């Protein structure tokens, strides 16, 4: 691939908007698949830049019952700014509140009546492996806790918690409450977002090539331009028919991960995660289960899959992690 010139500021804004529309279309696809498979507490609508959600308004997944998912979507043109304490606590370019403080304010607004929420910072930025708290992120849950809550106030973790709490305008106890529901969905490169979205479209019984994916994102962009900030399941289904994206029946998804975490696991109906139960320092060196785990146990987990599928499942898509 030839070298590409650096994007202009306008180009970065356009790419950021596109990233957001793709994330919103992914939510639309999830709603269609949830309905088809009769998922418990399904996604029933998608919001884009909604009111009354603070800066967690970029994409909202409305479920049949709370918790709804509120996302802040952040796109970067390069990897020069990882997600770390400096990035989260730095005031805005105009001297306004930091990203973390604005998320804390939105969280307080959304939960003031006791309603549970699911929050996410979605970004193609990578987590900073040297940051005292961000480095503790669990790749399975995308949460910083419970590890971020461990150790005393004089430890590196404790001192970082104090700085984060001060920066967010919260007590340390409230900060930890926030971190229990705030997922750091990071390192979602555009190509990775494309791959995951196309796989989800396939599982939802839709056409899923690159053009089809962008057709869906374009539809989201048009709705936002027309002032339609909340997209119901009926709206989404109508669009799929009008855009001729329907291709068949929805499929249940089974995720099998033995060498490295599968990014599709969170969308799977049944996931087998053996990444910590294989011997080897890296995905390229893993060859056999790490004692006391055995091949027989892995086989048992795989054979359990049919019993974990949604009722009435007649088609299954199997997602296996790839290395290299």
Coordinates of C-alpha atoms in Angstrom, one line a residue:
X1 CA 0.0 0.0 0.0
X2 CA 1.5 3.4 -0.9
X3 CA 2.2 6.0 1.8
X4 CA -0.8 8.2 2.5
X5 CA -0.6 12.0 3.1
X6 CA -1.6 13.3 6.5
X7 CA -5.3 14.1 6.7
X8 CA -6.5 17.7 7.0
X9 CA -8.4 18.8 10.0
X10 CA -11.6 18.5 7.9
X11 CA -10.6 15.0 6.9
X12 CA -10.1 14.0 10.5
X13 CA -13.6 15.4 11.4
X14 CA -15.2 13.5 8.5
X15 CA -13.4 10.3 9.5
X16 CA -14.5 10.7 13.1
X17 CA -18.1 11.2 12.0
X18 CA -17.9 8.1 9.9
X19 CA -16.5 6.1 12.8
X20 CA -19.6 7.2 14.9
X21 CA -22.1 6.3 12.1
X22 CA -20.5 2.9 11.8
X23 CA -20.8 2.4 15.6
X24 CA -24.5 3.5 15.5
X25 CA -25.2 1.1 12.5
X26 CA -23.7 -1.7 14.6
X27 CA -26.2 -1.0 17.3
X28 CA -29.0 -1.1 14.6
X29 CA -27.8 -4.5 13.5
X30 CA -27.7 -5.7 17.1
X31 CA -31.3 -4.6 17.5
X32 CA -32.4 -6.7 14.5
X33 CA -30.5 -9.7 15.6
X34 CA -31.7 -9.5 19.2
X35 CA -35.3 -9.4 18.0
X36 CA -34.8 -12.4 15.6
X37 CA -33.2 -14.5 18.3
X38 CA -35.5 -13.4 21.1
X39 CA -32.5 -12.2 23.1
X40 CA -33.1 -11.5 26.8
X41 CA -33.4 -7.7 27.3
X42 CA -32.9 -6.9 23.6
X43 CA -31.7 -3.7 22.0
X44 CA -35.0 -2.1 20.9
X45 CA -33.7 1.3 19.5
X46 CA -30.6 3.3 18.9
X47 CA -30.0 6.9 19.7
X48 CA -27.4 9.2 18.0
X49 CA -26.4 12.5 19.7
X50 CA -29.5 12.4 21.9
X51 CA -30.5 15.0 24.5
X52 CA -30.2 14.6 28.2
X53 CA -27.1 12.2 28.1
X54 CA -24.3 14.7 28.5
X55 CA -21.2 13.8 26.5
X56 CA -22.3 10.1 26.6
X57 CA -24.8 10.9 23.8
X58 CA -22.8 9.9 20.7
X59 CA -24.4 6.4 20.4
X60 CA -27.1 5.1 22.8
X61 CA -28.4 1.5 22.8
X62 CA -31.9 1.4 24.3
X63 CA -32.9 -1.9 25.7
X64 CA -36.2 -3.3 26.7
X65 CA -35.3 -2.5 30.3
X66 CA -32.3 -0.7 31.8
X67 CA -29.4 -0.6 31.8
X68 CA -29.2 1.2 28.5
X69 CA -25.7 1.7 27.0
X70 CA -24.4 5.3 26.6
X71 CA -21.3 5.7 24.5
X72 CA -18.8 8.5 24.1
X73 CA -17.1 7.9 20.7
X74 CA -13.6 9.3 20.2
X75 CA -11.7 9.0 16.9
X76 CA -8.0 9.8 16.4
X77 CA -6.1 10.1 13.2
X78 CA -2.9 8.5 14.7
X79 CA -1.6 6.8 17.8
X80 CA 0.2 9.8 19.3
X81 CA -2.4 10.2 22.1
X82 CA -3.1 6.9 24.0
X83 CA -5.8 6.8 26.6
X84 CA -4.2 7.5 29.9
X85 CA -4.5 9.9 32.9
X86 CA -3.3 12.9 31.0
X87 CA -5.8 12.3 28.1
X88 CA -8.7 11.8 30.5
X89 CA -8.0 14.6 32.9
X90 CA -6.8 17.3 30.5
X91 CA -9.1 20.3 30.2
X92 CA -10.6 20.8 26.7
X93 CA -8.8 23.0 24.2
X94 CA -11.1 25.9 25.3
X95 CA -10.4 25.3 29.0
X96 CA -13.6 23.4 29.6
X97 CA -14.1 20.2 31.6
X98 CA -12.0 17.2 30.9
X99 CA -13.3 14.0 29.3
X100 CA -13.5 12.2 32.6
X101 CA -15.3 15.1 34.4
X102 CA -17.9 15.3 31.6
X103 CA -18.5 11.6 31.7
X104 CA -18.8 11.8 35.5
X105 CA -21.4 14.6 35.1
X106 CA -23.3 12.6 32.6
X107 CA -23.3 9.5 34.8
X108 CA -24.6 11.5 37.7
X109 CA -27.4 13.0 35.6
X110 CA -28.4 9.6 34.1
X111 CA -28.4 7.8 37.5
X112 CA -29.9 10.5 39.7
X113 CA -33.2 8.5 40.1
X114 CA -31.3 5.2 40.7
X115 CA -31.6 3.9 37.1
X116 CA -28.7 1.5 36.3
X117 CA -26.6 2.3 33.2
X118 CA -23.9 0.8 31.1
X119 CA -21.3 3.4 29.9
X120 CA -18.5 3.1 27.3
X121 CA -15.7 5.1 26.0
X122 CA -15.3 3.8 22.4
X123 CA -12.1 4.8 20.7
X124 CA -9.5 3.7 18.2
X125 CA -6.9 5.0 20.6
X126 CA -4.9 2.4 22.5
X127 CA -4.7 2.0 26.3
X128 CA -1.5 3.3 27.8
X129 CA 0.3 0.2 29.2
X130 CA 2.3 2.5 31.6
X131 CA -0.7 4.2 33.2
X132 CA -1.3 3.2 36.8
X133 CA -5.1 2.6 36.3
X134 CA -5.7 2.2 32.5
X135 CA -3.1 -0.5 32.4
X136 CA -5.3 -2.5 34.7
X137 CA -8.1 -2.8 32.1
X138 CA -9.6 -6.3 31.9
X139 CA -9.7 -7.2 28.2
X140 CA -12.8 -9.4 28.8
X141 CA -15.0 -6.9 30.6
X142 CA -13.2 -3.6 29.4
X143 CA -13.4 -2.4 33.0
X144 CA -10.7 -1.0 35.2
X145 CA -12.1 -2.6 38.4
X146 CA -11.7 -4.6 40.5
X147 CA -7.9 -4.1 40.1
X148 CA -8.1 -0.3 40.1
X149 CA -9.8 -0.5 43.5
X150 CA -7.0 -2.5 45.1
X151 CA -4.1 -1.3 47.4
X152 CA -4.0 1.6 49.8
X153 CA -4.0 5.4 49.3
X154 CA -0.2 5.6 49.3
X155 CA 0.3 3.1 46.5
X156 CA 0.6 4.2 42.9
X157 CA -2.9 3.0 42.3
X158 CA -4.2 4.9 45.3
X159 CA -2.5 8.1 44.4
X160 CA -3.8 7.8 40.8
X161 CA -7.4 7.2 42.2
X162 CA -7.1 10.4 44.2
X163 CA -6.0 12.4 41.1
X164 CA -8.8 10.8 39.0
X165 CA -11.4 11.5 41.7
X166 CA -10.3 15.2 42.0
X167 CA -10.3 15.5 38.2
X168 CA -13.8 14.0 37.9
X169 CA -15.2 16.1 40.7
X170 CA -16.1 13.0 42.7
X171 CA -15.2 11.3 46.0
X172 CA -13.0 8.3 45.6
X173 CA -15.9 6.0 46.5
X174 CA -18.1 7.6 43.8
X175 CA -15.2 7.3 41.3
X176 CA -15.1 3.6 41.9
X177 CA -18.9 3.4 41.4
X178 CA -18.4 5.1 38.1
X179 CA -15.6 2.8 37.1
X180 CA -17.8 -0.2 37.8
X181 CA -20.1 0.7 34.9
X182 CA -17.7 2.6 32.6
X183 CA -16.1 0.3 30.0
X184 CA -13.0 1.4 28.1
X185 CA -13.7 -0.1 24.6
X186 CA -10.3 0.9 23.2
X187 CA -8.0 0.1 20.3
X188 CA -11.0 -0.3 18.0
X189 CA -9.2 0.5 14.7
X190 CA -11.4 1.3 11.8
X191 CA -10.5 -2.0 10.0
X192 CA -11.3 -3.9 13.2
X193 CA -14.7 -2.0 13.5
X194 CA -15.4 -3.0 9.9
X195 CA -14.6 -6.6 10.4
X196 CA -16.7 -6.9 13.6
X197 CA -19.6 -5.0 12.0
X198 CA -19.6 -7.2 8.8
X199 CA -19.5 -10.3 11.0
X200 CA -22.5 -9.1 13.0
X201 CA -24.4 -8.2 9.8
X202 CA -23.8 -11.8 8.5
X203 CA -25.1 -13.1 11.9
X204 CA -28.1 -10.9 11.6
X205 CA -29.0 -12.3 8.1
X206 CA -28.0 -9.2 6.2
X207 CA -25.8 -8.7 3.2
X208 CA -22.4 -7.9 4.7
X209 CA -19.8 -6.8 2.2
X210 CA -18.1 -3.5 2.5
X211 CA -20.5 -1.6 0.3
X212 CA -23.5 -3.0 2.3
X213 CA -21.8 -1.9 5.6
X214 CA -21.4 1.6 4.3
X215 CA -24.9 1.7 3.0
X216 CA -26.1 1.2 6.5
X217 CA -23.8 3.8 8.0
X218 CA -24.9 6.3 5.3
X219 CA -28.5 5.7 6.3
X220 CA -27.7 6.6 9.9
X221 CA -25.9 9.7 8.7
X222 CA -29.0 10.8 6.8
X223 CA -31.3 10.3 9.8
X224 CA -29.0 12.4 11.9
X225 CA -28.9 15.1 9.2
X226 CA -32.7 15.1 9.1
X227 CA -32.9 15.5 12.9
X228 CA -34.0 11.9 13.6
X229 CA -32.0 11.2 16.8
X230 CA -33.7 8.0 17.9
X231 CA -34.1 5.1 15.6
X232 CA -36.7 2.5 16.5
X233 CA -36.6 -1.2 15.6
X234 CA -39.4 -0.5 13.1
X235 CA -37.3 2.3 11.5
X236 CA -34.3 0.0 11.2
X237 CA -36.3 -2.8 9.7
X238 CA -38.0 -0.5 7.2
X239 CA -34.5 0.8 6.2
X240 CA -33.2 -2.7 5.7
X241 CA -36.0 -3.5 3.3
X242 CA -35.7 -0.2 1.4
X243 CA -31.9 -0.6 1.1
X244 CA -32.3 -4.3 0.1
X245 CA -29.9 -5.4 2.8
X246 CA -31.9 -8.5 3.9
X247 CA -30.3 -11.8 2.9
X248 CA -31.7 -14.5 5.1
X249 CA -32.3 -15.6 8.7
X250 CA -30.3 -14.5 11.7
X251 CA -27.7 -16.9 13.1
X252 CA -26.6 -17.6 16.6
X253 CA -22.9 -16.9 17.2
X254 CA -20.4 -19.2 18.9
X255 CA -17.0 -17.7 19.8
X256 CA -14.0 -19.9 20.4
X257 CA -10.8 -18.3 21.7
X258 CA -7.7 -20.3 22.7
X259 CA -4.8 -18.2 21.5
X260 CA -5.9 -14.6 22.0
X261 CA -9.2 -12.9 23.1
X262 CA -11.9 -12.9 20.4
X263 CA -13.3 -9.3 19.8
X264 CA -16.6 -10.9 18.7
X265 CA -17.0 -12.7 22.1
X266 CA -19.2 -9.9 23.5
X267 CA -21.6 -10.3 20.6
X268 CA -21.7 -14.1 20.9
X269 CA -24.5 -16.2 22.2
X270 CA -22.0 -18.6 23.7
X271 CA -18.3 -17.9 24.2
X272 CA -15.5 -20.3 25.1
X273 CA -12.5 -18.3 26.3
X274 CA -9.4 -20.4 27.0
X275 CA -6.8 -17.7 26.3
X276 CA -5.5 -17.9 29.9
X277 CA -5.7 -21.7 30.0
X278 CA -3.2 -22.4 27.2
X279 CA 0.6 -22.8 27.8
X280 CA 2.8 -20.2 26.2
X281 CA 3.9 -16.6 26.6
X282 CA 2.2 -15.4 23.4
X283 CA -0.4 -16.4 20.9
X284 CA 2.3 -17.7 18.6
X285 CA 3.8 -20.0 21.3
X286 CA 0.6 -21.5 22.6
X287 CA 0.4 -25.2 21.7
X288 CA -1.4 -27.1 24.6
X289 CA -3.6 -26.5 27.7
X290 CA -1.9 -25.3 30.8
X291 CA -2.2 -27.8 33.7
X292 CA -4.6 -28.5 35.3
X293 CA -6.6 -27.6 32.2
X294 CA -7.0 -30.5 29.7
X295 CA -8.0 -31.1 26.1
X296 CA -11.0 -33.1 27.5
X297 CA -12.2 -30.0 29.4
X298 CA -12.0 -27.9 26.3
X299 CA -13.9 -30.5 24.3
X300 CA -16.6 -30.4 27.0
X301 CA -16.9 -26.6 26.8
X302 CA -17.3 -26.8 23.0
X303 CA -19.8 -29.6 23.2
X304 CA -21.9 -27.6 25.6
X305 CA -22.5 -25.0 22.8
X306 CA -25.8 -26.5 21.4
X307 CA -27.4 -26.3 24.9
X308 CA -26.5 -22.6 25.2
X309 CA -28.1 -21.4 21.9
X310 CA -31.3 -19.3 21.9
X311 CA -34.5 -21.4 21.7
X312 CA -35.4 -22.3 18.1
X313 CA -31.8 -21.8 16.8
X314 CA -31.5 -23.4 13.3
X315 CA -28.3 -21.7 12.1
X316 CA -25.0 -21.0 13.8
X317 CA -22.0 -18.8 12.9
X318 CA -18.7 -19.9 14.5
X319 CA -16.1 -17.2 15.1
X320 CA -12.5 -18.5 15.8
X321 CA -9.7 -16.1 16.7
X322 CA -6.9 -15.6 14.2
X323 CA -3.2 -14.9 14.7
X324 CA -1.1 -12.9 12.3

